Tab-separated table of C-alpha atoms in Angstrom:
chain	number	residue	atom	x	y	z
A	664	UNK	CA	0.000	0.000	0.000
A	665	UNK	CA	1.646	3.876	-0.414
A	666	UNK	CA	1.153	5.999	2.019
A	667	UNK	CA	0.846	8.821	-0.037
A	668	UNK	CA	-2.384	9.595	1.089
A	669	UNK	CA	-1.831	8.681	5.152
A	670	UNK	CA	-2.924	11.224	7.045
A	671	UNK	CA	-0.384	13.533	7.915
A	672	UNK	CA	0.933	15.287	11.170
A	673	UNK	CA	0.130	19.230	10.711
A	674	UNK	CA	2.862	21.692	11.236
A	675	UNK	CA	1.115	24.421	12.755
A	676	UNK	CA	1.525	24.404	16.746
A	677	UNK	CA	-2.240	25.627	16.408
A	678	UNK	CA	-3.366	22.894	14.674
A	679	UNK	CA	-6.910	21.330	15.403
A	680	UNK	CA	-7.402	17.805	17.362
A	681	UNK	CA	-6.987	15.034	15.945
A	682	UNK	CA	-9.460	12.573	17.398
A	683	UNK	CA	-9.141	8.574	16.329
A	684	UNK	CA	-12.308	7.177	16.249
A	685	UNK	CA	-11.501	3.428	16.708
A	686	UNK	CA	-13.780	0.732	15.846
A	687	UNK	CA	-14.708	-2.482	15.236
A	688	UNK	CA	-12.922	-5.315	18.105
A	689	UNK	CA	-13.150	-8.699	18.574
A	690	UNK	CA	-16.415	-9.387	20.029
A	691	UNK	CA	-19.540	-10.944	18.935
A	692	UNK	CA	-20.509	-6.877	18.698
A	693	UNK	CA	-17.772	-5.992	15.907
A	694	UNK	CA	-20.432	-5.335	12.878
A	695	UNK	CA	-22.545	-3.011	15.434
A	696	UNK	CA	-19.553	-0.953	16.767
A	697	UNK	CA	-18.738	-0.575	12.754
A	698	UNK	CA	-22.156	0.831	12.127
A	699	UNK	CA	-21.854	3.171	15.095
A	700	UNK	CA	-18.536	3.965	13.937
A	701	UNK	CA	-19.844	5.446	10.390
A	702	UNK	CA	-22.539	7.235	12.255
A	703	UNK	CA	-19.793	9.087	14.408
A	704	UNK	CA	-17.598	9.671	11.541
A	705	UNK	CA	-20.575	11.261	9.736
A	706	UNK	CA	-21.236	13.675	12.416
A	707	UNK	CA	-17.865	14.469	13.706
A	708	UNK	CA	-17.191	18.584	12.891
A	709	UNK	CA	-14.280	18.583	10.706
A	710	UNK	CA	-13.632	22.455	10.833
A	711	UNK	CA	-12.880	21.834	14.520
A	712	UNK	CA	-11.321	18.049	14.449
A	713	UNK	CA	-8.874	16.347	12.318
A	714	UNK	CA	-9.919	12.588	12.146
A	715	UNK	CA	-8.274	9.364	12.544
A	716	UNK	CA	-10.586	6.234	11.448
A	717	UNK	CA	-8.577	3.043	13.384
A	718	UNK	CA	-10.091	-0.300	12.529
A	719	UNK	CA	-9.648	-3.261	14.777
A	720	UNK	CA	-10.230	-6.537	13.312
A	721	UNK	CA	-11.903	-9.573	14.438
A	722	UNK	CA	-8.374	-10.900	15.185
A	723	UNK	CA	-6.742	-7.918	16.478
A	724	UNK	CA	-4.995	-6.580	14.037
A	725	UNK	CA	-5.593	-2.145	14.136
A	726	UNK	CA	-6.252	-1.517	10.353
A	727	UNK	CA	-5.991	1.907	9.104
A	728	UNK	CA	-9.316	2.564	7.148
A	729	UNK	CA	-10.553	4.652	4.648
A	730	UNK	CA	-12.988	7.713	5.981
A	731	UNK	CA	-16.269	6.296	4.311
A	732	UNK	CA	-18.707	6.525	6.790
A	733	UNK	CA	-21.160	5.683	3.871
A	734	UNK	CA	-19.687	2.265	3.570
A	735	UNK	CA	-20.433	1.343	7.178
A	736	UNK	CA	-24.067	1.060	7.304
A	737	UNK	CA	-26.204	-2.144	7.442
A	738	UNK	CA	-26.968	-3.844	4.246
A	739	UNK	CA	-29.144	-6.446	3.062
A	740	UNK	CA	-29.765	-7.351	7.162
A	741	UNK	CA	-26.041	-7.693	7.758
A	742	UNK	CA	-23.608	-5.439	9.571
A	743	UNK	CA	-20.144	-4.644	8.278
A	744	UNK	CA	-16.940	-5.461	9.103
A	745	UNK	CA	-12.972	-3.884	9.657
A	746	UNK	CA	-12.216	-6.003	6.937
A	747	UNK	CA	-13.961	-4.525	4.478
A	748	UNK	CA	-13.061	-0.984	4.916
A	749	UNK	CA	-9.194	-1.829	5.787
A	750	UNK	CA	-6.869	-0.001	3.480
A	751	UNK	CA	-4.528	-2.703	3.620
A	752	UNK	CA	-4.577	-6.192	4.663
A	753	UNK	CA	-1.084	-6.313	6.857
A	754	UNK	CA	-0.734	-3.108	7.904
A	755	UNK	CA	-1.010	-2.368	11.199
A	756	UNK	CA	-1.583	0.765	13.347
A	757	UNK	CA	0.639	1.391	16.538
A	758	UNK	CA	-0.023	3.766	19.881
A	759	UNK	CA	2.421	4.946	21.686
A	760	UNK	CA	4.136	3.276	24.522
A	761	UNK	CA	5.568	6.392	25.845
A	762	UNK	CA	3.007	8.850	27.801
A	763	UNK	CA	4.709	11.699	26.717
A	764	UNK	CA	4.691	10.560	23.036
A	765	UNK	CA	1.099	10.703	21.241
A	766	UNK	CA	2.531	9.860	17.553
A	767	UNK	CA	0.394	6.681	15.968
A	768	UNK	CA	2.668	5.057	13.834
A	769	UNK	CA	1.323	2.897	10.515
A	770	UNK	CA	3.410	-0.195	9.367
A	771	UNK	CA	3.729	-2.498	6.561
A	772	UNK	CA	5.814	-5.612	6.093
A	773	UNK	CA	8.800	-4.557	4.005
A	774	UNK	CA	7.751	-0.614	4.432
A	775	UNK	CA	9.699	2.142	6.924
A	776	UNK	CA	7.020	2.904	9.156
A	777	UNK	CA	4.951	6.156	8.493
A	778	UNK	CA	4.191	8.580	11.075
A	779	UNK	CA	0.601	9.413	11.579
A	780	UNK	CA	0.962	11.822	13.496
A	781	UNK	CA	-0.017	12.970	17.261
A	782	UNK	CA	-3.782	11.940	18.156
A	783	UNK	CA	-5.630	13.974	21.183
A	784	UNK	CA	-8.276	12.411	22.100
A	785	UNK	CA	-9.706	8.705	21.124
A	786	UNK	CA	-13.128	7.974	20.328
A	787	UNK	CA	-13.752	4.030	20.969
A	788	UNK	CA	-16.658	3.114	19.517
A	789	UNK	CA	-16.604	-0.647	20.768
A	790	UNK	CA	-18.713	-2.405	22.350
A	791	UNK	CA	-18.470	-5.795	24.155
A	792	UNK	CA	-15.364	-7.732	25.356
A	793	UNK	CA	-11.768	-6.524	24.607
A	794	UNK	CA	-12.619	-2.289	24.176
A	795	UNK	CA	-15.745	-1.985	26.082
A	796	UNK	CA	-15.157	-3.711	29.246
A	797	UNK	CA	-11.866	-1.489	30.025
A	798	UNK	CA	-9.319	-3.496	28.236
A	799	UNK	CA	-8.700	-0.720	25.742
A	800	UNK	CA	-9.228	1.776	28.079
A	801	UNK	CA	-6.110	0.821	29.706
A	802	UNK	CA	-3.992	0.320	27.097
A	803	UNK	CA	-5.000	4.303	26.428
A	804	UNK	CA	-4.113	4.685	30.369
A	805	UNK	CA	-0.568	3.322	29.481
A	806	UNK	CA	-0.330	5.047	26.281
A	807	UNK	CA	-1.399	8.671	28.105
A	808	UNK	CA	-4.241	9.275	25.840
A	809	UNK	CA	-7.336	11.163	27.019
A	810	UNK	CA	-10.600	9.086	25.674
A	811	UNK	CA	-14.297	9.710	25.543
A	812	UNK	CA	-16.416	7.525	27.964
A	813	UNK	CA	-16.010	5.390	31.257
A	814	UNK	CA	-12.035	4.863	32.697
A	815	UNK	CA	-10.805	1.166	33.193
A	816	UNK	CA	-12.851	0.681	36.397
A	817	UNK	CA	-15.964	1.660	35.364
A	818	UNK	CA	-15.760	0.366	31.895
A	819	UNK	CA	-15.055	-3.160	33.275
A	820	UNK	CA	-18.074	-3.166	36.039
A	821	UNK	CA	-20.451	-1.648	33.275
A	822	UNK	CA	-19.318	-4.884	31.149
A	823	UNK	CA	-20.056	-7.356	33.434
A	824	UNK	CA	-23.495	-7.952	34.612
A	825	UNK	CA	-22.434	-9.526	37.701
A	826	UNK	CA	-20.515	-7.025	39.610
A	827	UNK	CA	-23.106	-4.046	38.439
A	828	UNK	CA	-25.624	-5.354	39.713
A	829	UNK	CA	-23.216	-6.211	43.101
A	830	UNK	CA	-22.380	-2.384	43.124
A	831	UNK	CA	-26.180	-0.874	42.365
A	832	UNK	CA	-26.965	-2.661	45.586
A	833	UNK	CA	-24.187	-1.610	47.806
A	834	UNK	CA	-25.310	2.075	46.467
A	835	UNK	CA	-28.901	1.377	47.480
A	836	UNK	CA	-30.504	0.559	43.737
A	837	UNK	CA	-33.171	-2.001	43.309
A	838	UNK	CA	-32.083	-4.643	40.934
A	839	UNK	CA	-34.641	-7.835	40.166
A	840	UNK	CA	-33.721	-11.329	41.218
A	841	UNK	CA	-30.750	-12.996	39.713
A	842	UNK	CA	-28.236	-16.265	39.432
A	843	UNK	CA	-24.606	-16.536	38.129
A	844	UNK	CA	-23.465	-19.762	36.970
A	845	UNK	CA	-19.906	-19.345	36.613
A	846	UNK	CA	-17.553	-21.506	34.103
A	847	UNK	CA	-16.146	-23.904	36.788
A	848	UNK	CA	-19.218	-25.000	38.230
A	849	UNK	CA	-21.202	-26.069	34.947
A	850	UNK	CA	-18.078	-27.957	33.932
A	851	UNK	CA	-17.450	-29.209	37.598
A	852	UNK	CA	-20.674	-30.190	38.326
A	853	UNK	CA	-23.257	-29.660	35.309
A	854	UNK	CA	-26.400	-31.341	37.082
A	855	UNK	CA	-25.475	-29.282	40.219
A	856	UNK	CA	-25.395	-26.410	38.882
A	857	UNK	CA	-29.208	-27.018	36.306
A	858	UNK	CA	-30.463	-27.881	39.605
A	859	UNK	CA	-29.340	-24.562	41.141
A	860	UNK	CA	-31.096	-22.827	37.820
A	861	UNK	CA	-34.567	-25.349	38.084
A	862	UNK	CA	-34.490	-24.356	41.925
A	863	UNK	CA	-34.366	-20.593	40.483
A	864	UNK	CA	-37.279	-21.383	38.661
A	865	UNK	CA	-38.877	-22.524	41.074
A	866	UNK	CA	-38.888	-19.350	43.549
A	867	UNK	CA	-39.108	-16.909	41.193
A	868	UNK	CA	-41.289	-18.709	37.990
A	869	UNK	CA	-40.501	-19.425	34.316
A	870	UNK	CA	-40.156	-17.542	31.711
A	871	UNK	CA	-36.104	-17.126	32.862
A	872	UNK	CA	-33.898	-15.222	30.638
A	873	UNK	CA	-30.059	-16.863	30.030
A	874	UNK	CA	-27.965	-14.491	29.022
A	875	UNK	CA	-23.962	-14.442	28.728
A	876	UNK	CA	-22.798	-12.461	31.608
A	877	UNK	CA	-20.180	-9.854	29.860
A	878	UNK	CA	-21.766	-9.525	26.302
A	879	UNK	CA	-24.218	-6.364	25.457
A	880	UNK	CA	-26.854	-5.638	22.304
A	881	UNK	CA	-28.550	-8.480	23.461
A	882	UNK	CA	-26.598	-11.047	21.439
A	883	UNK	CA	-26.615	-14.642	22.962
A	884	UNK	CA	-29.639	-14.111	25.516
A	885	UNK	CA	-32.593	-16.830	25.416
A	886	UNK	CA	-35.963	-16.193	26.855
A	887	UNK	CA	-36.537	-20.017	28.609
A	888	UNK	CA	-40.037	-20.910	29.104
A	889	UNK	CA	-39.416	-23.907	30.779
A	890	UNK	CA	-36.796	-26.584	31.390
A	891	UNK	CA	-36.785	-28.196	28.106
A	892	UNK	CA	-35.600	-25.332	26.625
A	893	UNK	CA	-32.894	-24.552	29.722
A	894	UNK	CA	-29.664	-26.966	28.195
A	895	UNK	CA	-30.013	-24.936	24.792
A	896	UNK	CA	-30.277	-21.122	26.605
A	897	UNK	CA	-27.284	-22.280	28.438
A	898	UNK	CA	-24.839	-23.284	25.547
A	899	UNK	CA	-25.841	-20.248	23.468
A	900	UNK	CA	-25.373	-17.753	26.090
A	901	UNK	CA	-21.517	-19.534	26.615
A	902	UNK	CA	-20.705	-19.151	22.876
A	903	UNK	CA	-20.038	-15.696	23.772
A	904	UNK	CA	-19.075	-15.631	27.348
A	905	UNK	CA	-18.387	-19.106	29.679
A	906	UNK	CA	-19.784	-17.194	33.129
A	907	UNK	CA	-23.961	-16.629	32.561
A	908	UNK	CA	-26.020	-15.099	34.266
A	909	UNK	CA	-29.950	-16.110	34.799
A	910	UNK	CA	-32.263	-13.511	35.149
A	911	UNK	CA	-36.088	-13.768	36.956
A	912	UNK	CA	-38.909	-12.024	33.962
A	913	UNK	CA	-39.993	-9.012	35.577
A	914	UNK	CA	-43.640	-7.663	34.637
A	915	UNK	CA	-43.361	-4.092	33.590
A	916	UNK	CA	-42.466	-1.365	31.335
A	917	UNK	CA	-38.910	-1.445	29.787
A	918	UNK	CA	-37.736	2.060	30.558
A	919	UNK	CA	-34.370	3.711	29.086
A	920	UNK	CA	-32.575	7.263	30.170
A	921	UNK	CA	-29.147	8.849	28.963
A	922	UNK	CA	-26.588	10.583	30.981
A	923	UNK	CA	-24.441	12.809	29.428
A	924	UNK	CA	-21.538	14.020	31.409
A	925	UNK	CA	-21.678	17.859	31.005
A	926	UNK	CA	-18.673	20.511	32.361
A	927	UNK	CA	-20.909	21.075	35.636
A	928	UNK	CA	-21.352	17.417	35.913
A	929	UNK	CA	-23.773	14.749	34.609
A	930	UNK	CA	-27.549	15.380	33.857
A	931	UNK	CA	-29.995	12.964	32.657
A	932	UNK	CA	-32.513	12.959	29.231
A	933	UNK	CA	-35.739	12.672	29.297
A	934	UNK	CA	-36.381	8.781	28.917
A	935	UNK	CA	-37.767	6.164	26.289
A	936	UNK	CA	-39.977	3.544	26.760
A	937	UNK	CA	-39.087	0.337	24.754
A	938	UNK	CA	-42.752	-1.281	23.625
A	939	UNK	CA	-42.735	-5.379	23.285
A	940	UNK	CA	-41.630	-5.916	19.634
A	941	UNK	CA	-44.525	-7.640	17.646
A	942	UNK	CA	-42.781	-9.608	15.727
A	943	UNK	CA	-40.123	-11.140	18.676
A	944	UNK	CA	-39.999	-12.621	21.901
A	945	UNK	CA	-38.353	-9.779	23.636
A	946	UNK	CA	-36.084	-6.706	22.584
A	947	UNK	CA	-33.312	-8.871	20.845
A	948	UNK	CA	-30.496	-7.947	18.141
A	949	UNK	CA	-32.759	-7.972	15.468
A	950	UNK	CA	-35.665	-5.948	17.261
A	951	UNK	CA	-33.045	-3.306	17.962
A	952	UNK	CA	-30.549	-3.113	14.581
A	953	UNK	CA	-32.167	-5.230	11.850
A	954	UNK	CA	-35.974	-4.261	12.221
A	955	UNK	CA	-35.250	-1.338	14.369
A	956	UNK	CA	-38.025	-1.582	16.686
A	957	UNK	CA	-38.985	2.210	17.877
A	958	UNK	CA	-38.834	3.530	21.290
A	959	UNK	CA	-41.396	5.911	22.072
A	960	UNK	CA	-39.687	8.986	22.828
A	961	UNK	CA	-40.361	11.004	25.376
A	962	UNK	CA	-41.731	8.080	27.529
A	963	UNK	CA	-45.851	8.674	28.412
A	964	UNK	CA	-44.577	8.378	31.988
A	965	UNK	CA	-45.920	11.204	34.759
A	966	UNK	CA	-43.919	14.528	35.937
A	967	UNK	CA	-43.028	12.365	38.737
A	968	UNK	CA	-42.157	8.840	37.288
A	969	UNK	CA	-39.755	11.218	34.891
A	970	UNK	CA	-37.762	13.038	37.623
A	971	UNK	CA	-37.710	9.269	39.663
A	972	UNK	CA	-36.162	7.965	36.590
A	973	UNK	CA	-33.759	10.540	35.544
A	974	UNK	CA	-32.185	10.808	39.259
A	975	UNK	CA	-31.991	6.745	39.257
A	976	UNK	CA	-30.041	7.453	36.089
A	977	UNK	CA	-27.454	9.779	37.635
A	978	UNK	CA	-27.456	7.544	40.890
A	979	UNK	CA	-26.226	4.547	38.789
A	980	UNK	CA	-24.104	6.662	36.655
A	981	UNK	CA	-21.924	8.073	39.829
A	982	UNK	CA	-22.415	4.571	41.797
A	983	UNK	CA	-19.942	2.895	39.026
A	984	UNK	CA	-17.739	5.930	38.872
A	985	UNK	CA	-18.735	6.379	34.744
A	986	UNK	CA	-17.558	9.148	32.579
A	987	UNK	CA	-18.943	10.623	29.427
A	988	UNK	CA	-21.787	8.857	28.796
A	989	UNK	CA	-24.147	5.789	30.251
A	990	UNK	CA	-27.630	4.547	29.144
A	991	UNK	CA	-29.594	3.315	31.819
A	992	UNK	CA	-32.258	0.619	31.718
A	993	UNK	CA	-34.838	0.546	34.051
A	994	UNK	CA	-38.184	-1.907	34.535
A	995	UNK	CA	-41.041	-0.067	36.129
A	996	UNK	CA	-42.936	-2.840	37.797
A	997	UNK	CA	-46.762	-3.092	38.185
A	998	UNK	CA	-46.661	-1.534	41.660
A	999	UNK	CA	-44.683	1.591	40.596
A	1000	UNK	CA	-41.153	1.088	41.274
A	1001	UNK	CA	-37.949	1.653	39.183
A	1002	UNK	CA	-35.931	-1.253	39.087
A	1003	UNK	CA	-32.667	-1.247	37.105
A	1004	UNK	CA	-31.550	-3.746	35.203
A	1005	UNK	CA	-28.246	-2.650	33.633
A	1006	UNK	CA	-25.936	0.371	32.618
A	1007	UNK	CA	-23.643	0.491	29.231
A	1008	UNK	CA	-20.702	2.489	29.157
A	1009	UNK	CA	-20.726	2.708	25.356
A	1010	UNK	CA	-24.545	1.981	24.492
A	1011	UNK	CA	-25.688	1.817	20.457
A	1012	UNK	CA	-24.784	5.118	19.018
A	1013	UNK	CA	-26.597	4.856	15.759
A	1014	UNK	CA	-28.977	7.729	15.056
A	1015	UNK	CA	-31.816	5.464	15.242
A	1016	UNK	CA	-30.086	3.872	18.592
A	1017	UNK	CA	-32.186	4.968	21.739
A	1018	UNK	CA	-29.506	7.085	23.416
A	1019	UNK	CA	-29.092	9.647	20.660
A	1020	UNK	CA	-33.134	10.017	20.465
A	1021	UNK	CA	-33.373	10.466	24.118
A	1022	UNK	CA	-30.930	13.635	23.828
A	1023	UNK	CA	-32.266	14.905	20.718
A	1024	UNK	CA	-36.151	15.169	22.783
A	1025	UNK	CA	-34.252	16.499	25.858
A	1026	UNK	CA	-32.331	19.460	23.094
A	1027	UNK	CA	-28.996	17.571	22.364
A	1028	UNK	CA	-28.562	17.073	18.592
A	1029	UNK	CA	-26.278	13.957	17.513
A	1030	UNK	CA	-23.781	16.050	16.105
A	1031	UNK	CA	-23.486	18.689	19.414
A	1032	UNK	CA	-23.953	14.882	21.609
A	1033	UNK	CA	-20.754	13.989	19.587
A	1034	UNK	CA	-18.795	17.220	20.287
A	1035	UNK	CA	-19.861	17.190	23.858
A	1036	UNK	CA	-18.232	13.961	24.557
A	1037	UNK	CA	-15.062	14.683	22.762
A	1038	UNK	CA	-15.005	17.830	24.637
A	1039	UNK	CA	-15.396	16.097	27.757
A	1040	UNK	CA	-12.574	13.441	27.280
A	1041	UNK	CA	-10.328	16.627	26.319
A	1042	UNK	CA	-11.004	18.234	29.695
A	1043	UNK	CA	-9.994	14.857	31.747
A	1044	UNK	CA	-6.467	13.566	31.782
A	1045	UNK	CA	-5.527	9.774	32.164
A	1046	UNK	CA	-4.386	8.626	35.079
A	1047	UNK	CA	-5.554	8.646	38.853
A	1048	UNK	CA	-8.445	11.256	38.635
């Protein structure tokens, strides 16, 4: 590949900042982070922000990509991939080890590496396992790198379901009944632990939903009806992470809110309410990116189930010590109480995703949502903070 047409480090000391919106990942979430990756690129102002599209592909390898965001949509009811867009298929894209050294460096096999130049600020778009779940956020920690969204502590308890749900109720948050079956004791004892799940069942009632415990956009969960269906819930939910967690139905509205981390501190949307999909069991991958099931935005909830809502929000927000950004999902139950089911430190970005309609009713367009976050990583610095 030349690198004729690299991006290049600018010469003036006043130059703007370059922000590397990286992508992509090797979770079962790749295609999705792509898709929100194109939207970002799209909106991203270029008279204030020079931009650096980063690629990482389902193996690992950072790809430097071509800025198409028009080539990362959905097609045909399938998502895209690094792959695709890569500009090269060996190159490889390299942060810094040194904090004090921001230069990304591009290199082929056979080529004298090409300076990129310094980046400012990165923009990780992933979602999922290895760049959601704080991996990647430390590697930016080592690299001195200011990034948009939750630091490595956050990012990681926001990833798995377990421990969020462990530190809503040390905080005081309601969260509904649960079970974790971890990888040891299914291959231990596998008629142990079904018996722990049927015993589950039986306090709390079928349907049960199996889901893998550090996965997000819904991929691997089964809704169980009923025991015959319990072995196959299982080995889904393990193809994408080998600790599950089993969840107790709860009967209620699904209720969403954003939090948006502004320079006087965070402040909640106005929320969604998610409506069961007609045409699937429950709000699943396809509901949300495929068929795009619509929220209903503002939720038709009262002056006083809004407020409730939007300070549960914030409360879960500063209870996992997030930055930037968090969607919060709430059930309100048939007696009137918010009960949260889960935070995501990086939730679907799309413009049809739920977060970005939340702050476009509350004022917040997707474009000044974008700059607002990459305004807010350039205000923090890594590091203990």
């Amino acid at each position: 590949m030349s690198t004729e047409n690299l991006p290049q480090s600018p010469d003036s000391p006043s130059r703007k900042p370059r922000v590397a919106v990286v992508f992509g990942g090797r979770s079962s979430e790749h295609g999705i982070s792509v898709v929100t990756a194109g939207a970002v690129l799209k909106a991203i102002d270029r008279t204030r922000y020079d931009v650096l599209p980063i690629g990482i592909t389902q193996d690992g390898r950072w790809a430097l990509t071509a800025d198409e965001p028009e080539r990362m949509a959905i097609a045909e009811r399938r998502t895209p991939s690094v792959d695709q867009l890569a500009e090269s298929t060996e190159g490889a894209v390299v942060l810094p080890v040194d904090p004090a050294d921001r230069e990304v460096v591009y290199s082929e096999p056979g080529s004298v590496p090409k300076a990129l130049g310094e980046v400012d600020v990165v923009f990780p778009v992933l979602h999922g396992p290895y760049g959601e779940d704080g991996t990647l956020q430390g590697l930016l920690e080592l690299s001195g790198i200011p990034y948009v969204g939750s630091g490595v502590l956050s990012s990681a308890v926001g990833q798995d379901k377990e421990y969020m749900k462990r530190v809503f109720t040390s905080f005081g948050l309601k969260v509904g009944p649960y079970l974790v079956i971890r990888p040891r004791e299914w291959t231990r004892d596998e008629a142990a632990a079904r018996k722990r799940i049927v015993d589950f069942a039986g306090e709390h009632g079928w349907p049960l939903f199996v889901k893998p415990a550090r996965a997000g956009s819904s991929i691997g969960i089964t809704k169980v009806d009923g025991f015959s269906g319990l072995d196959d819930a299982v080995a889904e939910a393990q193809r994408h992470d080998p600790k599950i967690l089993v969840e107790a139905a709860l009967r209620g509205r699904e209720i969403e809110c954003g939090v948006l981390e502004f320079e006087d501190g965070p402040r909640a949307s106005l929320p969604a309410e998610i409506p069961p999909p007609d045409t699937h069991a429950y709000y699943d991958f396809e509901a949300k990116y495929i068929d795009s099931t619509p929220g209903v935005v503002p939720a038709p909830l009262t002056d006083e189930e809004t407020a409730e809502v939007r300070r549960l929000a914030v409360e879960a927000f500063d209870a996992a010590s997030c930055e930037g950004l968090v969607r919060a999902d709430f059930f309100l139950t048939e007696d009137g109480e918010f009960v949260i089911n889960e935070i995501n430190t990086m939730p679907g970005f799309t413009p049809i995703s739920m977060y970005p309609q939340m702050w476009q009713a509350t004022g917040v367009s997707y474009q000044e949502l974008v700059d607002l976050l990459i305004q807010a990583a350039l205000r923090r610095s890594t590091g203990l903070r």
